[in-house]
XYZ file of C-alpha atoms in Angstrom:
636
model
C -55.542 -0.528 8.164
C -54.596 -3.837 9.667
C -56.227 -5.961 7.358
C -54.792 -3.649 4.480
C -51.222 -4.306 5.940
C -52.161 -8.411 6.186
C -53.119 -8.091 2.898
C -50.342 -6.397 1.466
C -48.001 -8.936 3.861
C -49.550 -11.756 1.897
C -49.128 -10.535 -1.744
C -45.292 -9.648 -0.707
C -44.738 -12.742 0.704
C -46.470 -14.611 -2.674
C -43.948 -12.248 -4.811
C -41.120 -12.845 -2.794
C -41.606 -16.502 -2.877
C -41.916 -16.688 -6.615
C -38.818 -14.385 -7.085
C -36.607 -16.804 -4.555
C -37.578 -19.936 -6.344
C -36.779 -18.295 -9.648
C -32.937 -17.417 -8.653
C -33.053 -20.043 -6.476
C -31.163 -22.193 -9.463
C -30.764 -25.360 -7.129
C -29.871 -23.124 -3.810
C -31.865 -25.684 -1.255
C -31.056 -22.019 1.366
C -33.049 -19.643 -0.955
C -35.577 -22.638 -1.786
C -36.058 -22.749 2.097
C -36.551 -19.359 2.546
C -38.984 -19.565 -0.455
C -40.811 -22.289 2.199
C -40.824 -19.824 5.110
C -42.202 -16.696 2.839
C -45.281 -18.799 1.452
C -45.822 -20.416 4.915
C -45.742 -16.377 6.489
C -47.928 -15.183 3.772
C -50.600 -17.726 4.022
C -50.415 -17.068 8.092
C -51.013 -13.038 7.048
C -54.133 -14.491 4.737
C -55.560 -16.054 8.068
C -55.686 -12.255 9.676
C -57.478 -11.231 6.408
C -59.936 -14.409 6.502
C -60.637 -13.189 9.890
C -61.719 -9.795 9.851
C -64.036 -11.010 6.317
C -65.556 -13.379 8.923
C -64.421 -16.941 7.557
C -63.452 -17.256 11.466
C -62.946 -21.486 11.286
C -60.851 -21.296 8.390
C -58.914 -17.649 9.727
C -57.783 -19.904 12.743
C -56.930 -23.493 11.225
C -54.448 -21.015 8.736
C -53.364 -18.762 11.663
C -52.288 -22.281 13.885
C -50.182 -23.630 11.159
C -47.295 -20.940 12.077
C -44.995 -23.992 13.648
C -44.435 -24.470 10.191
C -42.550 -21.119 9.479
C -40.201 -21.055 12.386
C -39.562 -24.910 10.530
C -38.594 -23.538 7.145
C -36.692 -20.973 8.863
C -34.520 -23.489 10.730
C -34.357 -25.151 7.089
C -32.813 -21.949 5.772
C -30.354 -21.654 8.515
C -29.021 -25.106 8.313
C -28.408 -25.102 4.947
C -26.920 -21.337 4.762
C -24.576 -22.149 7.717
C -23.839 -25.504 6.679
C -21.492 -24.282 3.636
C -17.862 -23.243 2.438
C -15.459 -24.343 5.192
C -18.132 -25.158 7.927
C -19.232 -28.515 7.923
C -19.652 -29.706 11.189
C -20.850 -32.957 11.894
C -23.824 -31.774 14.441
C -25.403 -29.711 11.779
C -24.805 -32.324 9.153
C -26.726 -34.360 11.131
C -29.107 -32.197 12.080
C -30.187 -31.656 8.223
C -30.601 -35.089 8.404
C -33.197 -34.937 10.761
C -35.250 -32.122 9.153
C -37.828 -34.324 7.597
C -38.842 -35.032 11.293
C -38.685 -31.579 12.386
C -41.407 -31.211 9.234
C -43.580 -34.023 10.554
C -43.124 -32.612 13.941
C -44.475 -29.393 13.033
C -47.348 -30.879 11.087
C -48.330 -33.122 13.678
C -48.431 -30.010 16.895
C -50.193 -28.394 13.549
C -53.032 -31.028 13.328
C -53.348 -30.997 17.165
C -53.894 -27.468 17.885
C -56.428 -28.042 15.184
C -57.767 -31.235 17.162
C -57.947 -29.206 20.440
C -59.173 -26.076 19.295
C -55.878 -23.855 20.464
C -56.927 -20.587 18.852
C -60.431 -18.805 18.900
C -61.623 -15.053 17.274
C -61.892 -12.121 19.557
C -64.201 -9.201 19.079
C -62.127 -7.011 21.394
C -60.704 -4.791 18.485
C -63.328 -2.353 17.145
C -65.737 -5.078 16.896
C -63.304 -7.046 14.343
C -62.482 -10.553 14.733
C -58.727 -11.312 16.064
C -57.128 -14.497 16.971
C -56.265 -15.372 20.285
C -54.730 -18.393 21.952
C -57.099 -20.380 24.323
C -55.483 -22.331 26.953
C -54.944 -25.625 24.942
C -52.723 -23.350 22.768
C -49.959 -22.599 24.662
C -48.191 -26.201 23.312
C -48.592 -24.238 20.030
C -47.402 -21.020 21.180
C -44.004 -22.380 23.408
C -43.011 -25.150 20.552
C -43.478 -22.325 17.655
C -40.866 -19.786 20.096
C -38.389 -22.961 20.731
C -38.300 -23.391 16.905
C -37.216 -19.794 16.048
C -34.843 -19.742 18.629
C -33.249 -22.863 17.618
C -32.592 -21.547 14.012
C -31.691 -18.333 15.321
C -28.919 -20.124 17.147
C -27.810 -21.859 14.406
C -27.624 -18.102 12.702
C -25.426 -17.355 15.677
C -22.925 -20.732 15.263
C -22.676 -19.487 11.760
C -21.827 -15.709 12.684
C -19.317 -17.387 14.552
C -17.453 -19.856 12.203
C -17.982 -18.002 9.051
C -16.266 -14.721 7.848
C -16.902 -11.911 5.243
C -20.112 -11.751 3.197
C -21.461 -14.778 5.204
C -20.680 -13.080 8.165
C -22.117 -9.335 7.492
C -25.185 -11.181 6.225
C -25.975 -13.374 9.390
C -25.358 -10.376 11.348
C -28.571 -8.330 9.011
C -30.639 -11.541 9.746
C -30.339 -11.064 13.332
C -30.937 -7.329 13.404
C -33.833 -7.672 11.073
C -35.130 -10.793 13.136
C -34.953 -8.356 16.290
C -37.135 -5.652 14.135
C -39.664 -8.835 13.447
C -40.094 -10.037 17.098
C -40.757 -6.564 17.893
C -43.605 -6.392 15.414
C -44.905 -10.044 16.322
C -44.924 -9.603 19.854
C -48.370 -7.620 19.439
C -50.198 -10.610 18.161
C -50.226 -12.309 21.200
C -51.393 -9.146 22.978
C -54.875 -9.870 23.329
C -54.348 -13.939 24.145
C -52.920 -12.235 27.369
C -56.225 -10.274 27.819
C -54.005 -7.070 26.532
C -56.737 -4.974 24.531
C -54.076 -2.989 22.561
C -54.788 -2.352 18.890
C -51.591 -4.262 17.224
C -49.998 -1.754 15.570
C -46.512 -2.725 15.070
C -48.231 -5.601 12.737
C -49.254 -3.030 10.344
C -45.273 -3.151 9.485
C -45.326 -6.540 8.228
C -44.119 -6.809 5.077
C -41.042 -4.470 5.848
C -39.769 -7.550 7.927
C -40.144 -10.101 4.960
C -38.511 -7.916 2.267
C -35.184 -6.882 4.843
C -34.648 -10.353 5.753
C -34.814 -11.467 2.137
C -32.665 -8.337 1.274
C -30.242 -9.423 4.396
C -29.203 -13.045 3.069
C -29.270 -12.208 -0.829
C -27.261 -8.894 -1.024
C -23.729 -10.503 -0.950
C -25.208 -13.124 -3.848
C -27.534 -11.541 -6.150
C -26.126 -8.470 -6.882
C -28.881 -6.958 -8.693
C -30.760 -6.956 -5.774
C -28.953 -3.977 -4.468
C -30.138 -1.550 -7.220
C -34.111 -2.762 -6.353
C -32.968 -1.398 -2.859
C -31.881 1.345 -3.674
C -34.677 2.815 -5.542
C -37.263 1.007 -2.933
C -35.227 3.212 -0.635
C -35.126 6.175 -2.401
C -39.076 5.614 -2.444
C -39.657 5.578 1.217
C -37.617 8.516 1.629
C -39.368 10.619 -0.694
C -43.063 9.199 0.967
C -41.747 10.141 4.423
C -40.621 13.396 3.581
C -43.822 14.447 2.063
C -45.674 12.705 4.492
C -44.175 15.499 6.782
C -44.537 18.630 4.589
C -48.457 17.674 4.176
C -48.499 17.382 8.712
C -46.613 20.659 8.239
C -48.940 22.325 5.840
C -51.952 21.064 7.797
C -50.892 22.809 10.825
C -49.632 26.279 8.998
C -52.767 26.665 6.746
C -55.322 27.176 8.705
C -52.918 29.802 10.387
C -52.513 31.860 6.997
C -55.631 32.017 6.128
C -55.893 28.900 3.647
C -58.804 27.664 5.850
C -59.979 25.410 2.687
C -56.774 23.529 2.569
C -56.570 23.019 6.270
C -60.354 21.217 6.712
C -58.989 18.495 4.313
C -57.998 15.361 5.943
C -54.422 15.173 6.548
C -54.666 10.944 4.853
C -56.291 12.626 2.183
C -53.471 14.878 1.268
C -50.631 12.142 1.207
C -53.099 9.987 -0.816
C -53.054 13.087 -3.383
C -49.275 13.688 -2.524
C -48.356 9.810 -3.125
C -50.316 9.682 -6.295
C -48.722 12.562 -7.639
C -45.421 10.960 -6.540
C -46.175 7.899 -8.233
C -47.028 9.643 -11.750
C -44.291 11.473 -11.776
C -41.725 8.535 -11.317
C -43.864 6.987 -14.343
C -43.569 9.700 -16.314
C -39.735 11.130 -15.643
C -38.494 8.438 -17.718
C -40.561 9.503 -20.897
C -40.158 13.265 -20.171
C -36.423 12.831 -19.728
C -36.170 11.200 -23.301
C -38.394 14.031 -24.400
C -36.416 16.669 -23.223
C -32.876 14.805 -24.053
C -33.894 15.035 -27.792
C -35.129 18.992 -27.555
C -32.034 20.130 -26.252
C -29.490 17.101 -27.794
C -31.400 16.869 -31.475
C -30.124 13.695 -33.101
C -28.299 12.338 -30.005
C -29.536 8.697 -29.400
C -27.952 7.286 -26.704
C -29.697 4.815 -24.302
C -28.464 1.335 -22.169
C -28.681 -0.750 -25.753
C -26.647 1.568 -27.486
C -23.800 2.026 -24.547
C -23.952 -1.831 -24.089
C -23.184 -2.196 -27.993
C -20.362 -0.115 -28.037
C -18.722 -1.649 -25.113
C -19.044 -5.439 -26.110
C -17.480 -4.392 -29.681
C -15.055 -2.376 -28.245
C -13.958 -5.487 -25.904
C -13.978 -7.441 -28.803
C -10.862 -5.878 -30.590
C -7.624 -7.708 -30.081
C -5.326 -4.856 -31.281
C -4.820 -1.197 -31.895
C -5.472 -1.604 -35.273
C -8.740 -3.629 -34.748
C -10.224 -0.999 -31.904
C -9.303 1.594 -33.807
C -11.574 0.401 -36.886
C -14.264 -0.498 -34.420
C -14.078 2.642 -33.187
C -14.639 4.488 -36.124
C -17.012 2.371 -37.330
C -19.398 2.582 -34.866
C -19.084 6.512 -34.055
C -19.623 6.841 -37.934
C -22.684 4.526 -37.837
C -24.136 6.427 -34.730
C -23.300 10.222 -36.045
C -24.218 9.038 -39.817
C -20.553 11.137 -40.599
C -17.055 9.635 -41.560
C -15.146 9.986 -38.572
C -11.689 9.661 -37.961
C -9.898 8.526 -34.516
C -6.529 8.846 -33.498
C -4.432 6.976 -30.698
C -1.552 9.096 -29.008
C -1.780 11.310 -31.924
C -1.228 15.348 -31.936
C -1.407 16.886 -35.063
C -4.081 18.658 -34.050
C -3.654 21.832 -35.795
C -3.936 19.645 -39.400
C -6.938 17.751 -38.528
C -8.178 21.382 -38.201
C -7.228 22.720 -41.208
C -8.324 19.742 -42.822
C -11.970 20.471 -41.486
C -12.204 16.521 -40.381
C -14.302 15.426 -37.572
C -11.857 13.339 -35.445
C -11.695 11.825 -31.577
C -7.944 12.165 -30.345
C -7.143 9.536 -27.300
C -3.718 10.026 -25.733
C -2.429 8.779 -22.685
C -0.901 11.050 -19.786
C 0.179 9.975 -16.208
C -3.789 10.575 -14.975
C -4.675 7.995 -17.566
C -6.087 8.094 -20.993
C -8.466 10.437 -22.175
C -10.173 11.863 -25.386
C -10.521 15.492 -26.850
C -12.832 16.176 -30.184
C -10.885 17.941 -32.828
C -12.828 19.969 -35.689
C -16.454 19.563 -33.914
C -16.904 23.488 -33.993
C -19.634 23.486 -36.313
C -20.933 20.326 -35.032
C -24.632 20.019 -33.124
C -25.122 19.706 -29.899
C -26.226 16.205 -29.779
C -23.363 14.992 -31.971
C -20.903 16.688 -29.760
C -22.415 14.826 -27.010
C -22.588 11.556 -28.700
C -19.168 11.939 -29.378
C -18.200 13.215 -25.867
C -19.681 9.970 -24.310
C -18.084 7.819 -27.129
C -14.676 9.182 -26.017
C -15.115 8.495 -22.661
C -15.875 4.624 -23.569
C -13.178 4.611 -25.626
C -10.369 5.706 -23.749
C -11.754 3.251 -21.125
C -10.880 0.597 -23.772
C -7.951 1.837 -24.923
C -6.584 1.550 -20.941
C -8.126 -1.831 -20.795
C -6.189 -2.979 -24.632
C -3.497 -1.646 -22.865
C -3.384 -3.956 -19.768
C -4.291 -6.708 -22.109
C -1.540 -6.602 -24.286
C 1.130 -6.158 -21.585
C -0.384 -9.003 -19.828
C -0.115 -11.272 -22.809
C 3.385 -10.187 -23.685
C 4.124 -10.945 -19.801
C 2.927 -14.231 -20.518
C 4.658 -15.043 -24.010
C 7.930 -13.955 -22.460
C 7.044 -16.412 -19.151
C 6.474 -18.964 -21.757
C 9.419 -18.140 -23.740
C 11.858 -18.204 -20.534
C 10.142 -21.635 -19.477
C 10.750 -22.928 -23.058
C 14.596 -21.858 -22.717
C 14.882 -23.498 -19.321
C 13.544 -26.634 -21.213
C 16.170 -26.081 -24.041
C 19.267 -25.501 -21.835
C 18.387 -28.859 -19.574
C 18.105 -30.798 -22.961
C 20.980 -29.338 -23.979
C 23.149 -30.315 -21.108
C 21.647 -33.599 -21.141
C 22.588 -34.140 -24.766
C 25.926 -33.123 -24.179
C 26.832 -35.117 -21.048
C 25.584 -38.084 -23.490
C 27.754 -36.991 -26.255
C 30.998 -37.153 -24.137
C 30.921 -41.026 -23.492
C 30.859 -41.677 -27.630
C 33.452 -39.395 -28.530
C 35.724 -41.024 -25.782
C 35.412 -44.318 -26.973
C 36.071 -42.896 -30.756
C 39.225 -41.165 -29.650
C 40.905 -44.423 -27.792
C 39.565 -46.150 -31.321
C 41.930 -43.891 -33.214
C 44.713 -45.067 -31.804
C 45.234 -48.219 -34.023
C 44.317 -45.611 -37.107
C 46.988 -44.431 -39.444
C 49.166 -41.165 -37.878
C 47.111 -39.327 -40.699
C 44.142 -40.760 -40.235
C 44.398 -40.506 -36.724
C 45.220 -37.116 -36.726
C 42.199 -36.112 -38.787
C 40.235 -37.898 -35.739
C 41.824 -36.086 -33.179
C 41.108 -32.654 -35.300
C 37.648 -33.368 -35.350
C 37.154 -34.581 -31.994
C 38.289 -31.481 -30.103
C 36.111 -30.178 -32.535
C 33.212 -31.716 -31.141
C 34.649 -31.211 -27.651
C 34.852 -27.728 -27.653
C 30.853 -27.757 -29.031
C 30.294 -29.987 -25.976
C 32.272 -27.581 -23.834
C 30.055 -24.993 -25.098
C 26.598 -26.258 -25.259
C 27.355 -27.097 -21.236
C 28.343 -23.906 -20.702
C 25.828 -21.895 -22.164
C 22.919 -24.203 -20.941
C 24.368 -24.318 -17.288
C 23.282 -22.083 -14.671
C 25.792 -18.754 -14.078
C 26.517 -18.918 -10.131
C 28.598 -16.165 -9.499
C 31.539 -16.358 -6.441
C 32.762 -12.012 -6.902
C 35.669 -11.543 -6.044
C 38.363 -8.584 -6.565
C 39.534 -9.474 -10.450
C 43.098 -7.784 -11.336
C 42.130 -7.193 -14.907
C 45.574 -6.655 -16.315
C 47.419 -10.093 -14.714
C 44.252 -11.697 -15.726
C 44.368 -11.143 -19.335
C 48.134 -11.467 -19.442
C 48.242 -14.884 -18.493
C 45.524 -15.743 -21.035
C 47.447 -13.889 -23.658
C 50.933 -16.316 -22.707
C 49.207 -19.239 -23.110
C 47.310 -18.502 -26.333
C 49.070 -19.818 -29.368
C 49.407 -16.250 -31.173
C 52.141 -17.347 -33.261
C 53.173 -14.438 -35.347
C 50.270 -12.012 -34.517
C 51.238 -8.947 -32.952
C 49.428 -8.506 -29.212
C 49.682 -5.302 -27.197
C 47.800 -4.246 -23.568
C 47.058 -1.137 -22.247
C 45.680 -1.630 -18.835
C 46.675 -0.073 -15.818
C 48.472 -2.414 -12.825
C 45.125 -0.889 -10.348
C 42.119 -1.896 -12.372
C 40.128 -4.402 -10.424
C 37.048 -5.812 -11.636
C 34.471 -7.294 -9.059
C 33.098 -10.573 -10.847
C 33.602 -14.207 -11.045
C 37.442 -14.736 -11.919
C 35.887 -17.796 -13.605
C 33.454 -16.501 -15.886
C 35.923 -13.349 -16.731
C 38.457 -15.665 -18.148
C 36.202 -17.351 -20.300
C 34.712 -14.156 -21.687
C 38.762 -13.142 -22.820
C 39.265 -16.585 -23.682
C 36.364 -16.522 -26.141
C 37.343 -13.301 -27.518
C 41.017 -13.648 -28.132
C 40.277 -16.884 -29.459
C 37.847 -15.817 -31.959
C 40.242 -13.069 -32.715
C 43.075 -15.577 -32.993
C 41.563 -17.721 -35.551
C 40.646 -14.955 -38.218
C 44.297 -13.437 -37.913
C 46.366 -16.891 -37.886
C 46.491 -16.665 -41.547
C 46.648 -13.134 -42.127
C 49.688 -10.958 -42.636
C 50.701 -8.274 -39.527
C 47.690 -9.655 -37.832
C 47.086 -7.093 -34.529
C 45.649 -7.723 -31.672
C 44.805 -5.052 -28.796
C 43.336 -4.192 -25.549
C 43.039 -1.855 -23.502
C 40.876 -0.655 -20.436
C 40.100 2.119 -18.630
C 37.392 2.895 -15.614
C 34.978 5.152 -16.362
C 31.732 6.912 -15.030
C 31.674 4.202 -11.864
C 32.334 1.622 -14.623
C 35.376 -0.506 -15.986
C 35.388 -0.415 -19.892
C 37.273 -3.113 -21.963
C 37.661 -3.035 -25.490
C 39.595 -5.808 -27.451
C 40.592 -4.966 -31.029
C 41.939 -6.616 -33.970
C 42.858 -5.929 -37.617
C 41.076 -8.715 -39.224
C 38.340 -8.746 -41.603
C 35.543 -6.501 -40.696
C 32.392 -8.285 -39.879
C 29.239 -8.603 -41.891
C 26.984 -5.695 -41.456
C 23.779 -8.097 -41.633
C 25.422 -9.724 -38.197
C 25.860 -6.582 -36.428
C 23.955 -6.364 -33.301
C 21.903 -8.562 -31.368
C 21.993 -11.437 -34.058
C 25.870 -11.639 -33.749
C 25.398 -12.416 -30.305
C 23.012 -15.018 -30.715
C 23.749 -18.643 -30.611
C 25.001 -20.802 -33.362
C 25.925 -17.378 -35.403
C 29.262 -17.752 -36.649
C 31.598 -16.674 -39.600
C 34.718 -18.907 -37.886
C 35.534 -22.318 -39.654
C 35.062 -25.243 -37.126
C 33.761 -23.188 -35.128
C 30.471 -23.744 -32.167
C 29.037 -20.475 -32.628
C 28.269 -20.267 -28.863
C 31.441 -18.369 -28.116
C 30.243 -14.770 -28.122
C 26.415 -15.875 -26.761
C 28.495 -17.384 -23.752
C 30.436 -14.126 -23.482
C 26.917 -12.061 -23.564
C 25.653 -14.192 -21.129
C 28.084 -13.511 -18.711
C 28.099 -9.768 -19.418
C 24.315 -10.178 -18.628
C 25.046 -11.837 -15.373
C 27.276 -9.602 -14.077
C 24.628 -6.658 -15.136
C 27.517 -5.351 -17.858
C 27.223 -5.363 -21.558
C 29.397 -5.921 -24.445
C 28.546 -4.823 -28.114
C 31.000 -4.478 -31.502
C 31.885 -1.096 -32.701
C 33.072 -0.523 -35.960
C 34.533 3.260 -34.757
C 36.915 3.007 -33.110
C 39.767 2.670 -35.558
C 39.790 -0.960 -35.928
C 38.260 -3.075 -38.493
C 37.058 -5.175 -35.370
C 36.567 -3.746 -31.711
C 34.538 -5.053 -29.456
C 33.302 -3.067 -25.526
C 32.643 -4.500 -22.809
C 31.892 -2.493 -19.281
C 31.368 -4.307 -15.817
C 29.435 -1.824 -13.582
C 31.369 -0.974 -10.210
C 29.599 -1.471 -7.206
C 28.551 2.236 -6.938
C 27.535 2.123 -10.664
C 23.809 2.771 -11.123
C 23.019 1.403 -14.068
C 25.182 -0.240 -17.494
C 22.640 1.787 -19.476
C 24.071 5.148 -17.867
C 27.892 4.416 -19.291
C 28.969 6.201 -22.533
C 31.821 5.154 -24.783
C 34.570 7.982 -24.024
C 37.278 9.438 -25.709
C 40.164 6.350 -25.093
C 43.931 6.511 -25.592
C 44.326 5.510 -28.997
C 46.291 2.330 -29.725
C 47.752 2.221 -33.446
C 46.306 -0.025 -35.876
C-alpha cells in the first residue's frame, strides 16, 4: 500500500507539474510551484526505489528534499510579492534566491558526501529511509526552509486582501494537513517502529495545495474539483455500505457474500463505479433521443446559438437570427415574435411560432401552435426560448446603454457648442462697436441703415449669449400681473390692441430675471407680426391651476405653419419673423425647462396664435400632471 501511494504521489506530482507549466503563461508563482511538484514527486520516486531495492539511489533522491522547501519559498515570494505589496525586504529577498538554490544544492551534495540517510528493514522487512546522525544538518535546514516560506505566506495573509487573502489562508490549512502526513517519515529515524500511514495520503496534499493557490485564477479548475469531489464522496460512501454489508451478511444467511474480502468488494464496487461514470454519458444521449426523437441539443449546439444571438445589434437583426437558427435546428419555418400577443391568430393560422414578451419578472417565452408538435421539437424549442429571452434582456440593456451614451455625447457636444457660441459672440461685440462709431461720419440715410442693421446683429449677439449661458436661478416671489404690465408699457405696441386678465394675487416662484425675458420674447414676437396688420390683438391671461400657474399669451396674427408646430418651432434658428435671431422662443423653452414648466402653441383656443405656459408651484408634482382647463374666454 505504501509504495502504491508513493507511486501514485509521483505520477500526480509529474501531472500536476506539466499542467502548471502549461497555464503557467509566464506566471514565475505557478512556474515555482511547477519546481516544488517535480522536486516532491521525484522525492516520492525515492520511497518507490526503495522498497524495489535500488537502496543507494532510493537515498541520494530521498536527501535532495532541501530542494522542495526551496521552490516552495520561490512560490511564496513571488505570489506575495504582487499587486500593492512590494516591499523592499522581499524584493530583495527574490534577489537572493539563486543563493538559496545553491544553498540547497550544496547541504544536498553534502548529505550525499556524509552519508546522512541509510535503509531500514524495520517495516515488514521493506526497506525505509532513515536519518543517521550526520543527517540531522539535512533534516533542521530542510524544517527552517519551510518555515521561512510559510512565513512569508503569513506576511502575505497579512498585507493582501480578497482572493489573495482566502487563498493564502487554504495554503496554510492544507500545509497543516501536509506536516501532519510528513511527520511519519521521520518516525523510524527516531527509532519509532510505526508503519507510516498518514503517508499513504500523499497525493491529497499536492492536489489541495495546487487547488488552494489556483482557484481564485484559473477558474476552470473549480469544475475539475467538483467532480474529483463528487468522486470521493461516492467511493466513501460505498466504501461504507460494502463494511456494512460485510457485517449484516453473514447474519442473514448470505454466508457466501460475507467470506469475501471486504478490499475485494470495493475493488468490484469501484470498478463498477468507474464504468458507470464512463458509460452515463453515452446512455444519457441514448436515452435523450428515445424519449426526445429528433431533439439534438448538446454544448456545440447551445454555444452556437448564443454567440449568434450576441452577435445581433438590433431587434430586427436577433429576431432574423432567431428564426433562422430555430428553423435550421427544427428543419420547419418558424416564426418569432417580440412583445407580441395575437396569440389566438397565430393559432388559427396553424404557424409554429416562439412569443417573447417582457413582464416585471423579466422576459420570457411561450410556444404558440406546437400542439401537434413532437416531443423533441417542443423541447428544442423550449430551450431555444429560454436562450432567447436571455438575449432579448441582454439587447435590451445594450441598447439603453448605448442611447445613454449617445445622449452623454450629445449633451457634451452642446456644452462644446454653447462655450463656442459665447466665445464667438463676446468677439463679435468689439467689431460691431467700432462699425457703429464709423457710421457716424455716414450719410443720415446711410447711417441709419447701419444703425438698423447693427441692433440687428446685437440682438443675435444678445441671444446667442443668452441661450449658450448657463441658467442660474435666484426664486423669488414673481407678481405675475405687475410684471407683465410693465413689459407691456414699455413695448412699442403702437396701434395694436393689448388686454390682461390676471388676477392682482398670482405669484409665480422663479427668477424675476428669466420671467421677463420669456414675456419679452413673446410679446415681441407677437409685436412684430401684428405691427403691420389691421386691429392687431394681443392677450393674456392667467390663472392657477391643479398646484400650477398657467399663462397663455394670444394674438390675432397669422396662424403659424403647421410643418413648425411642435418641438421644431422651439428649436433654435427656426423663425418665420423678418430680421429676426430665431433664438427667441428656444430661449423662452429653455427657461420653461429650467424652472421644470413647459410652454407649447395651441391652435384651440380661439386664437389664430396662443401660446401656454405653466410654472409648477412648489407643491406641484409634476408639469406632466397639469391639463389645459376650461379658461375665461377673452374675445378675439
Amino acid at each position: 500500500m505504501f509504495e502504491v501511494s508513493m507511486l501514485i504521489s509521483s505520477v500526480c506530482g509529474l501531472l500536476v507539474a506539466a499542467w502548471l507549466l502549461w497555464r503557467a503563461q509566464k506566471q514565475g508563482e505557478l512556474q515555482a510551484l511547477a519546481g516544488f511538484a517535480i522536486m516532491m514527486a521525484i522525492w516520492c520516486f525515492g520511497h518507490v526505489a526503495l522498497f524495489q531495492g535500488y537502496e543507494q539511489t532510493g537515498i541520494h533522491i530521498i536527501l535532495a528534499n532541501p530542494l522542495m522547501p526551496t521552490f516552495f519559498l520561490h512560490f511564496a515570494i513571488r505570489f506575495v510579492y504582487s499587486g500593492t505589496v512590494k516591499e523592499a525586504w522581499l524584493r530583495r529577498l527574490a534577489k537572493t534566491l539563486p543563493w538559496f538554490y545553491v544553498t540547497s544544492i550544496a547541504v544536498v551534495l553534502q548529505s550525499w558526501w556524509v552519508d546522512a540517510g541509510a535503509a531500514s528493514q524495520t517495516l515488514d522487512t521493506r526497506s525505509f529511509f532513515v536519518f543517521t546522525d550526520a543527517g540531522a544538518f539535512n533534516l533542521v535546514y530542510t524544517i527552517l526552509m519551510g518555515m521561512l516560506a510559510h512565513g512569508v505566506l503569513l506576511f502575505g495573509w497579512y498585507r493582501h486582501a480578497g482572493n489573495k487573502k482566502r487563498s493564502i489562508l487554504a495554503m496554510f490549512g492544507v500545509g497543516a494537513w501536509g506536516l501532519l502526513l510528513a511527520t511519519s517519515f521521520i518516525f523510524p529515524s527516531l527509532g519509532i517502529s510505526w508503519f507510516p500511514y498518514p503517508m499513504l495520503l500523499l497525493p491529497t496534499y499536492l492536489l489541495l495545495l495546487v487547488y488552494a493557490v489556483v482557484r481564485y485564477q484559473i477558474l476552470s479548475v473549480n469544475a475539475f474539483a467538483n467532480r474529483a469531489l463528487l468522486w470521493l464522496a461516492m467511493m466513501l460512501v460505498i466504501l461504507c455500505l460494502i463494511s456494512v454489508i460485510s457485517v449484516v451478511s453473514g447474519r442473514v444467511g448470505l454466508q457466501a457474500l460475507a467470506n469475501v474480502p471486504s478490499w475485494q468488494l470495493w475493488l468490484y464496487s469501484l470498478l463498477t463505479l468507474v464504468v458507470s461514470v464512463l458509460i452515463y454519458q453515452p446512455l444519457n444521449r441514448l436515452i435523450s433521443r428515445l424519449i426526445y426523437p429528433g431533439a439534438v441539443l448538446n454544448e456545440q449546439v447551445l454555444d452556437t446559438w448564443s454567440t449568434q444571438l450576441k452577435e445581433a445589434h438590433d431587434w430586427t437583426g436577433l429576431i432574423s437570427v432567431g428564426e433562422r437558427l430555430l428553423s435550421s435546428q427544427i428543419r420547419q419555418n418558424i416564426r418569432i415574435d417580440v412583445q407580441n400577443h395575437h396569440k389566438d391568430t397565430l393559432e388559427e393560422e396553424r404557424a409554429l411560432a416562439l412569443i417573447v414578451n417582457r413582464s416585471e419578472q423579466g422576459w420570457h417565452s411561450v410556444l404558440v401552435g406546437w400542439n401537434d408538435a413532437s416531443p423533441g421539437m417542443r423541447l428544442t424549442a423550449e430551450v431555444f426560448g429560454s436562450l432567447f429571452s436571455t438575449s432579448c434582456g441582454l439587447l435590451e440593456r445594450s441598447l439603453a446603454l448605448a442611447v445613454a451614451e449617445r445622449k452623454r455625447l450629445d449633451e457634451q457636444h452642446l456644452v462644446e457648442l454653447g462655450s463656442l457660441s459665447a466665445a464667438v459672440a463676446h468677439e463679435l461685440r468689439n467689431p460691431l462697436n467700432i462699425i457703429s462709431m464709423a457710421a457716424y461720419d455716414a450719410p443720415p440715410e446711410t447711417r441709419q441703415h447701419i444703425q438698423t442693421q447693427l441692433k440687428r446683429a446685437d440682438r443675435l449677439v444678445s441671444d446667442m449669449l443668452v441661450y449658450s449661458g448657463g441658467l442660474a436661478l435666484h426664486k423669488t416671489m414673481v407678481p405675475l400681473r405687475a410684471l407683465v404690465a410693465s413689459i407691456v408699457a414699455q413695448s412699442n405696441l403702437g396701434e395694436i390692441e393689448c388686454q390682461l386678465d390676471i388676477a392682482d394675487t398670482i405669484e409665480l416662484p422663479a427668477d424675476y430675471q428669466r420671467v421677463q425675458q420669456v414675456f419679452i420674447n413673446l410679446i415681441d414676437n407677437a409685436v412684430a407680426f401684428l405691427r403691420n396688420q389691421a386691429q392687431g390683438k394681443l392677450a393674456i391671461q392667467a390663472w392657477q391651476s391643479n398646484d400650477a400657474v398657467v399663462i397663455q399669451v394670444h394674438n390675432n396674427g397669422p396662424r403659424i405653419d403647421s410643418a413648425l408646430t411642435g418641438e421644431v418651432l422651439f428649436q433654435p434658428f427656426v423663425t418665420k419673423r423678418a430680421g429676426g435671431s430665431g433664438l427667441g422662443l428656444a430661449i423662452v423653452r429653455r427657461i420653461l425647462d429650467a424652472h421644470e414648466g413647459r410652454i407649447f402653441h395651441r391652435s384651440d383656443a380661439g386664437w389664430p396664435v396662443t401660446f401656454e405656459l405653466s410654472f409648477p408651484l412648489p407643491m406641484s408634482t409634476s408639469a406632466d400632471d397639469i391639463e389645459p382647463g376650461a379658461v375665461p374666454e377673452i374675445g378675439n
